[in-house]
Amino acid sequence: MSTPAARTARRVEHDRSPLLGVPRRLVSLLWLPIVLFLLFWSPAQQVSPTWLYAGLVPAVAGWVVFALHRSMPPVATVLTSVALAGGGIALLAGSDGWTTSAAFPMMAVFVAALRLPYRTALFVDVPVIAATTIVVGPYTSLWDALLVVAALTAMVLFGIGRRDSARRIEEHERTLVADARAREEHARAEAIADRARVARDVHDVLAHSLSALAVQLQGARLMALRDGAAPDTIAQIERAQRLASDGITEARRAVRALREGPAPVDVAEELRELGRAHPDATVEVADGLRLGAREGETVLRTAQEALSNARKHAPGAPVTVHLRRDGDGAELEVVDAAGAPPPPGDGEGSGLAGMAERAALVGAELQTGPTPDGWRVRLRLPARSPDRERITT
């Protein structure tokens, strides 16, 4: 598990250099060929072959590991710093004083300060600074030794500053994320309040109006019975009364869905109930098929709209309603047989648009169109949906 210091170091190293336009960790890798060029081709270096090859391998390896791996556990970071420092000190030991080889221990203390916790970085950097200062000597004056210590300490402070800067950036980003979540929660709370308000409006306007209509129809039926009206007139009044009662039930369901979300429904029984309200409809439902709340609501609303369109555009025509399995999914098909295809433009309205919107909300596919002798509505539910349960009997 990476430490917070390592995570912040990786974040700041991922930033791009304003000059080169590449990640900063790759910029550090670009410095390695420059150091090696000066080390081998500068006549002032004069590193003995024994110390050169003994220190070059661990120093270069540690530099490459640091540049290419942003995520390392603390132990690996300590080993990288030790390899950098050990290789660089070996190169300094084989040269004459302060040379280009000092770049390796300077990089070592920077890596430790950037990626390790403060105490661990101090445990690594202090011995490296002391060993480097000793190897570079002897000095002609105390100021020369202090200059070496100051250069290495500056690299330590630079690493600490980079890490602290990255931590501040990360804390700022966390604050922004927390603010965004707070705004989302506030927006969600406002949406819930709006839904409750809409539910109250629907209940007050629609349900009350339908209740009053049902009462008036009941009175009209009683008056028709008293006055000896024709049986078909009484039947029409009773049908209108049932439709008003069904409207009240649907309005209450809509209000409950607005307040609490869609509730699980017995799709098979609800479809058969719709079929009984439509004298010319035949309903067939596959056994053992259950749908989730949202999918069941979509199936019922689609079937209800399709039956209403059939009653409106093809009165008296036989209608078949099938809910069956479709592979791992389910399919609803409502077909009316009016004897001829509908005229052009018939059936185009807000009802079909509403069905399409409901289908899209559950990831279903809706197909509507004429047949040789009528109209067909087909709703194909997705094979795997999070809130659908299928039970095979």
JSON list of C-alpha atoms in Angstrom, two decimals, residues 246 249-255 257 271 274 295-308 332 351 354-355 358 379:
[
{"chain": "A", "resi": 246, "resn": "ASP", "atom": "CA", "xyz": [-59.14, 2.47, -13.20]},
{"chain": "A", "resi": 249, "resn": "THR", "atom": "CA", "xyz": [-56.01, 3.55, -9.41]},
{"chain": "A", "resi": 250, "resn": "GLU", "atom": "CA", "xyz": [-53.49, 4.58, -12.06]},
{"chain": "A", "resi": 251, "resn": "ALA", "atom": "CA", "xyz": [-53.30, 8.10, -10.68]},
{"chain": "A", "resi": 252, "resn": "ARG", "atom": "CA", "xyz": [-52.58, 6.77, -7.19]},
{"chain": "A", "resi": 253, "resn": "ARG", "atom": "CA", "xyz": [-49.92, 4.47, -8.62]},
{"chain": "A", "resi": 254, "resn": "ALA", "atom": "CA", "xyz": [-48.33, 7.40, -10.45]},
{"chain": "A", "resi": 255, "resn": "VAL", "atom": "CA", "xyz": [-48.33, 9.46, -7.25]},
{"chain": "A", "resi": 257, "resn": "ALA", "atom": "CA", "xyz": [-44.09, 6.17, -8.03]},
{"chain": "A", "resi": 271, "resn": "LEU", "atom": "CA", "xyz": [-51.82, -7.47, -18.14]},
{"chain": "A", "resi": 274, "resn": "LEU", "atom": "CA", "xyz": [-55.93, -4.73, -18.96]},
{"chain": "A", "resi": 295, "resn": "GLU", "atom": "CA", "xyz": [-39.29, -2.95, -16.37]},
{"chain": "A", "resi": 296, "resn": "GLY", "atom": "CA", "xyz": [-42.68, -4.13, -15.19]},
{"chain": "A", "resi": 297, "resn": "GLU", "atom": "CA", "xyz": [-43.95, -0.56, -15.17]},
{"chain": "A", "resi": 298, "resn": "THR", "atom": "CA", "xyz": [-42.60, -0.07, -18.70]},
{"chain": "A", "resi": 299, "resn": "VAL", "atom": "CA", "xyz": [-44.32, -3.23, -19.94]},
{"chain": "A", "resi": 300, "resn": "LEU", "atom": "CA", "xyz": [-47.64, -2.24, -18.40]},
{"chain": "A", "resi": 301, "resn": "ARG", "atom": "CA", "xyz": [-47.55, 1.32, -19.71]},
{"chain": "A", "resi": 302, "resn": "THR", "atom": "CA", "xyz": [-46.57, 0.15, -23.18]},
{"chain": "A", "resi": 303, "resn": "ALA", "atom": "CA", "xyz": [-49.37, -2.43, -23.27]},
{"chain": "A", "resi": 304, "resn": "GLN", "atom": "CA", "xyz": [-51.87, 0.10, -21.92]},
{"chain": "A", "resi": 305, "resn": "GLU", "atom": "CA", "xyz": [-50.93, 2.68, -24.56]},
{"chain": "A", "resi": 306, "resn": "ALA", "atom": "CA", "xyz": [-51.02, 0.07, -27.33]},
{"chain": "A", "resi": 307, "resn": "LEU", "atom": "CA", "xyz": [-54.49, -1.12, -26.27]},
{"chain": "A", "resi": 308, "resn": "SER", "atom": "CA", "xyz": [-55.73, 2.46, -26.05]},
{"chain": "A", "resi": 332, "resn": "LEU", "atom": "CA", "xyz": [-43.89, -7.75, -25.27]},
{"chain": "A", "resi": 351, "resn": "GLY", "atom": "CA", "xyz": [-48.30, 8.22, -27.07]},
{"chain": "A", "resi": 354, "resn": "GLY", "atom": "CA", "xyz": [-43.89, 8.35, -24.48]},
{"chain": "A", "resi": 355, "resn": "MET", "atom": "CA", "xyz": [-43.50, 4.62, -25.10]},
{"chain": "A", "resi": 358, "resn": "ARG", "atom": "CA", "xyz": [-39.99, 4.68, -21.30]},
{"chain": "A", "resi": 379, "resn": "LEU", "atom": "CA", "xyz": [-40.94, -4.05, -26.83]}
]
